[in-house]
Structures are given as structure tokens and as C-alpha cells.
Short mmCIF file of C-alpha atoms in Angstrom, two decimals:
data_model
loop_
_atom_site.label_atom_id
_atom_site.label_comp_id
_atom_site.label_asym_id
_atom_site.label_seq_id
_atom_site.Cartn_x
_atom_site.Cartn_y
_atom_site.Cartn_z
CA ASP U 228 62.00 -85.02 3.34
CA GLU U 229 58.52 -85.78 2.02
CA VAL U 230 57.83 -88.27 4.81
CA ASP U 231 59.53 -86.42 7.69
CA TYR U 232 56.72 -85.55 10.08
CA SER U 233 58.87 -84.27 12.93
CA LEU U 234 58.24 -80.80 14.38
CA ALA U 235 61.61 -79.72 13.01
CA SER U 236 60.28 -80.21 9.48
CA LEU U 237 57.35 -77.80 9.91
CA LEU U 238 57.27 -74.74 7.72
CA PRO U 239 58.62 -71.76 9.71
CA PRO U 240 55.54 -69.64 10.54
CA GLN U 241 57.30 -66.45 9.42
CA LYS U 242 57.08 -67.71 5.82
CA ILE U 243 53.28 -67.42 5.76
CA SER U 244 52.15 -63.96 4.68
CA ASN U 245 50.34 -61.81 7.28
CA LEU U 246 50.74 -64.44 9.98
CA GLU U 247 52.87 -62.31 12.32
CA ALA U 248 50.42 -59.40 12.25
CA ALA U 249 47.45 -61.73 12.76
CA GLY U 250 49.22 -63.47 15.64
CA ARG U 251 49.92 -60.12 17.32
CA HIS U 252 46.30 -59.08 16.81
CA LEU U 253 45.02 -62.29 18.41
CA ALA U 254 47.54 -62.06 21.27
CA ARG U 255 46.30 -58.55 22.10
CA HIS U 256 42.73 -59.83 22.30
CA ILE U 257 43.78 -62.70 24.55
CA GLN U 258 45.63 -60.30 26.85
CA LYS U 259 42.53 -58.04 27.02
CA GLU U 260 40.31 -61.09 27.74
CA SER U 261 38.17 -60.18 24.75
CA ASN U 262 35.16 -62.20 23.71
CA ILE U 263 36.52 -64.29 20.81
CA LEU U 264 34.24 -66.22 18.46
CA ILE U 265 35.50 -68.93 16.10
CA PHE U 266 33.40 -69.23 12.94
CA GLY U 267 34.07 -72.54 11.21
CA ASP U 268 33.01 -74.12 7.99
CA TYR U 269 30.59 -77.04 8.44
CA ASP U 270 32.83 -79.67 6.80
CA ALA U 271 35.52 -81.87 8.40
CA ASP U 272 38.26 -79.29 7.78
CA GLY U 273 36.19 -76.50 9.32
CA ALA U 274 35.06 -78.57 12.29
CA SER U 275 38.60 -79.74 13.07
CA SER U 276 39.86 -76.15 12.65
CA THR U 277 37.21 -74.93 15.08
CA ALA U 278 38.05 -77.61 17.65
CA LEU U 279 41.76 -76.87 17.33
CA CYS U 280 41.25 -73.14 17.91
CA ILE U 281 38.94 -73.55 20.90
CA ARG U 282 41.37 -76.03 22.48
CA ALA U 283 44.41 -73.85 21.70
CA LEU U 284 42.81 -70.70 23.10
CA GLY U 285 42.13 -72.52 26.36
CA LEU U 286 45.71 -73.79 26.53
CA LEU U 287 46.92 -70.23 25.89
CA GLY U 288 44.99 -69.11 28.98
CA HIS U 289 41.96 -67.63 27.25
CA HIS U 290 38.55 -68.81 28.44
CA ASN U 291 36.18 -66.24 26.94
CA SER U 292 35.57 -67.86 23.58
CA GLY U 293 32.88 -69.70 21.71
CA PHE U 294 32.17 -71.00 18.25
CA ILE U 295 29.59 -71.23 15.50
CA LEU U 296 29.31 -73.80 12.75
CA PRO U 297 26.62 -72.57 10.36
CA ASP U 298 23.68 -74.62 9.14
CA ARG U 299 24.40 -74.85 5.42
CA PHE U 300 20.72 -75.32 4.55
CA VAL U 301 19.56 -72.27 6.53
CA GLU U 302 22.54 -69.90 6.45
CA GLY U 303 24.38 -70.99 3.32
CA TYR U 304 28.13 -71.10 2.82
CA GLY U 305 30.69 -68.95 4.59
CA VAL U 306 29.95 -65.87 6.65
CA SER U 307 26.62 -65.15 4.98
CA GLU U 308 24.52 -62.14 5.87
CA SER U 309 22.33 -64.47 7.95
CA SER U 310 25.36 -65.82 9.81
CA ALA U 311 26.64 -62.29 10.32
CA ARG U 312 23.37 -61.30 12.03
CA ARG U 313 23.69 -64.28 14.37
CA ILE U 314 27.31 -63.37 15.12
CA ILE U 315 26.42 -59.72 15.80
CA ASP U 316 23.77 -60.85 18.31
CA LEU U 317 26.51 -62.67 20.27
CA LYS U 318 28.54 -59.42 20.57
CA PRO U 319 32.07 -60.79 20.10
CA ASP U 320 35.05 -58.45 20.10
CA LEU U 321 36.91 -60.63 17.59
CA VAL U 322 35.79 -63.24 15.07
CA ILE U 323 38.27 -65.71 13.63
CA THR U 324 37.03 -67.54 10.56
CA VAL U 325 38.54 -70.96 9.97
CA ASP U 326 38.47 -72.76 6.63
CA THR U 327 36.17 -70.06 5.28
CA GLY U 328 35.80 -66.33 4.82
CA ILE U 329 37.91 -65.47 1.79
CA ALA U 330 34.75 -65.13 -0.33
CA SER U 331 32.36 -63.79 2.35
CA PHE U 332 32.32 -60.15 1.28
CA LYS U 333 28.78 -59.19 2.36
CA GLY U 334 28.74 -61.01 5.70
CA LEU U 335 32.18 -59.75 6.70
CA ALA U 336 31.21 -56.20 5.71
CA LYS U 337 28.24 -56.46 8.11
CA LEU U 338 30.59 -57.50 10.92
CA SER U 339 32.91 -54.58 10.19
CA GLN U 340 29.97 -52.17 10.17
CA ALA U 341 29.00 -53.53 13.60
CA GLY U 342 32.51 -52.77 14.90
CA ILE U 343 33.56 -56.41 15.20
CA GLU U 344 37.18 -57.16 14.36
CA VAL U 345 37.86 -60.12 12.05
CA ILE U 346 40.80 -62.39 11.29
CA VAL U 347 40.11 -64.59 8.27
CA THR U 348 42.02 -67.87 8.09
CA ASP U 349 41.35 -69.83 4.94
CA HIS U 350 43.08 -71.84 2.25
CA HIS U 351 40.61 -71.55 -0.61
CA LEU U 352 41.50 -69.64 -3.75
CA PRO U 353 40.48 -65.98 -3.50
CA ALA U 354 38.69 -63.76 -5.98
CA GLU U 355 40.56 -60.86 -7.58
CA THR U 356 39.83 -58.74 -4.52
CA LEU U 357 39.93 -59.66 -0.84
CA PRO U 358 37.40 -58.91 1.89
CA GLU U 359 38.08 -55.84 4.01
CA VAL U 360 38.91 -57.25 7.44
CA ASN U 361 41.59 -56.68 10.07
CA SER U 362 43.78 -59.54 8.87
CA ILE U 363 43.78 -62.35 6.32
CA VAL U 364 45.92 -65.45 6.67
CA ASN U 365 45.56 -67.47 3.48
CA PRO U 366 48.71 -68.69 1.75
CA ASN U 367 46.80 -68.89 -1.55
CA ALA U 368 45.85 -65.20 -1.42
CA PHE U 369 49.38 -63.80 -1.46
CA PRO U 370 51.99 -64.67 -4.09
CA ASP U 371 54.96 -64.34 -1.69
CA SER U 372 53.51 -66.75 0.89
CA GLU U 373 54.61 -70.30 1.46
CA GLY U 374 52.24 -73.02 2.66
CA ARG U 375 49.90 -73.11 -0.31
CA ASN U 376 49.32 -76.82 0.26
CA LEU U 377 47.94 -76.36 3.79
CA ALA U 378 44.37 -77.35 4.57
CA GLY U 379 42.25 -74.92 6.56
CA VAL U 380 43.17 -76.65 9.82
CA GLY U 381 46.85 -76.14 8.97
CA VAL U 382 46.33 -72.41 8.49
CA ALA U 383 44.43 -72.22 11.80
CA PHE U 384 47.22 -74.21 13.49
CA TYR U 385 49.82 -71.72 12.28
CA LEU U 386 47.76 -68.78 13.58
CA MET U 387 47.62 -70.40 17.03
CA LEU U 388 51.34 -71.18 16.86
CA MET U 389 52.19 -67.59 15.95
CA CYS U 390 49.93 -66.28 18.69
CA ARG U 391 51.79 -68.49 21.17
CA ILE U 392 55.10 -67.06 19.92
CA GLN U 393 53.77 -63.52 20.37
CA LEU U 394 52.44 -64.25 23.86
CA ARG U 395 55.71 -65.89 24.90
CA GLU U 396 57.66 -62.84 23.70
CA SER U 397 55.43 -60.58 25.85
CA ASN U 398 56.03 -62.80 28.94
CA TRP U 399 52.33 -63.74 29.04
CA PHE U 400 53.06 -67.20 30.41
CA ASP U 401 55.11 -65.80 33.31
CA LYS U 402 51.85 -64.44 34.70
#
């Protein structure tokens, strides 16, 4: 079982806490043709997560999206207040953080104050409290979640997979 890499051996997405709600949230934004911004970490996990999400959104029929990878020397780590100002200037309807965000309390609060919806996908260990956003998908933040060994790109993959499930159930692809 440990070396079975077939699709049948993937963790069922329903076993990851908050994934269904986050997938529905993202599917609604795709259906409304919202401006979606992917905010990735600047390391290999964040960059691959960002690329995966941009590619997946296009394959799901959404073409109103962009991304930001912050400059760690100028903006610091995560959704900093500086990064949040840059995001706000781009006027997205939805921000999806990938491989980051679970510890970005101040920057995410600025986005919320600006009326921007946020889905945080991350795999890092959280603090005792969680940021106040629309949805958090982080298997390490919820004791009943499976998938604690996923990298950030794995968490982002499961969000895109769940969004596809939600879109398929709403007959999106028939259109």
C-alpha cells in the first residue's frame, strides 16, 4: 500500500476537513466568473501549488485569474500587511492562499476588511487560534482531518479536485 501510486489509492477528498465547503465556495466564484487571485509561498512547494491552481482553474473553464508570489526580502513571509496592500490594489473577488496563510493574521484581516473573500490552503502547523477567513483547508489545523502528511501542493490539489466534483454535480461542464 505504501508504494501504490494509482489514483485509486488517493485519500478520498471528503476525509479532509472543510474541503467540501471550500470546494463549493470556489465553484460559486468560478460560475460567477469572479476575479480569483492565487497567493503562493515563494518556495518550491508554494510555486508548484500556484502553478497547479492556475492550470487547474483554466482547465475548469475559468480564465479570470492571476497570481502573486511575494518577494520575501521586501514583503516578508506569508500574507503580510505589505502583500495585503498589493492584493487589495488588484481588486480580486477571491484570494486562495497556497502553502501559506495559516499564520497570516494581520494581512488576512486587511483583506477581510477590504471585502475580499479568502480560502486558505496550507499544511503548516497552526497557532492556537486560526485566522478569520471564509474557509481554511489545512489537515494539520483540525484534529478530525486526514491528510496530515500532505505538502502544500497536495492540499491545493485536493481543493481543485473538490471544486471539480462540485462543478460536475452542478452540470457546469455540460455548458
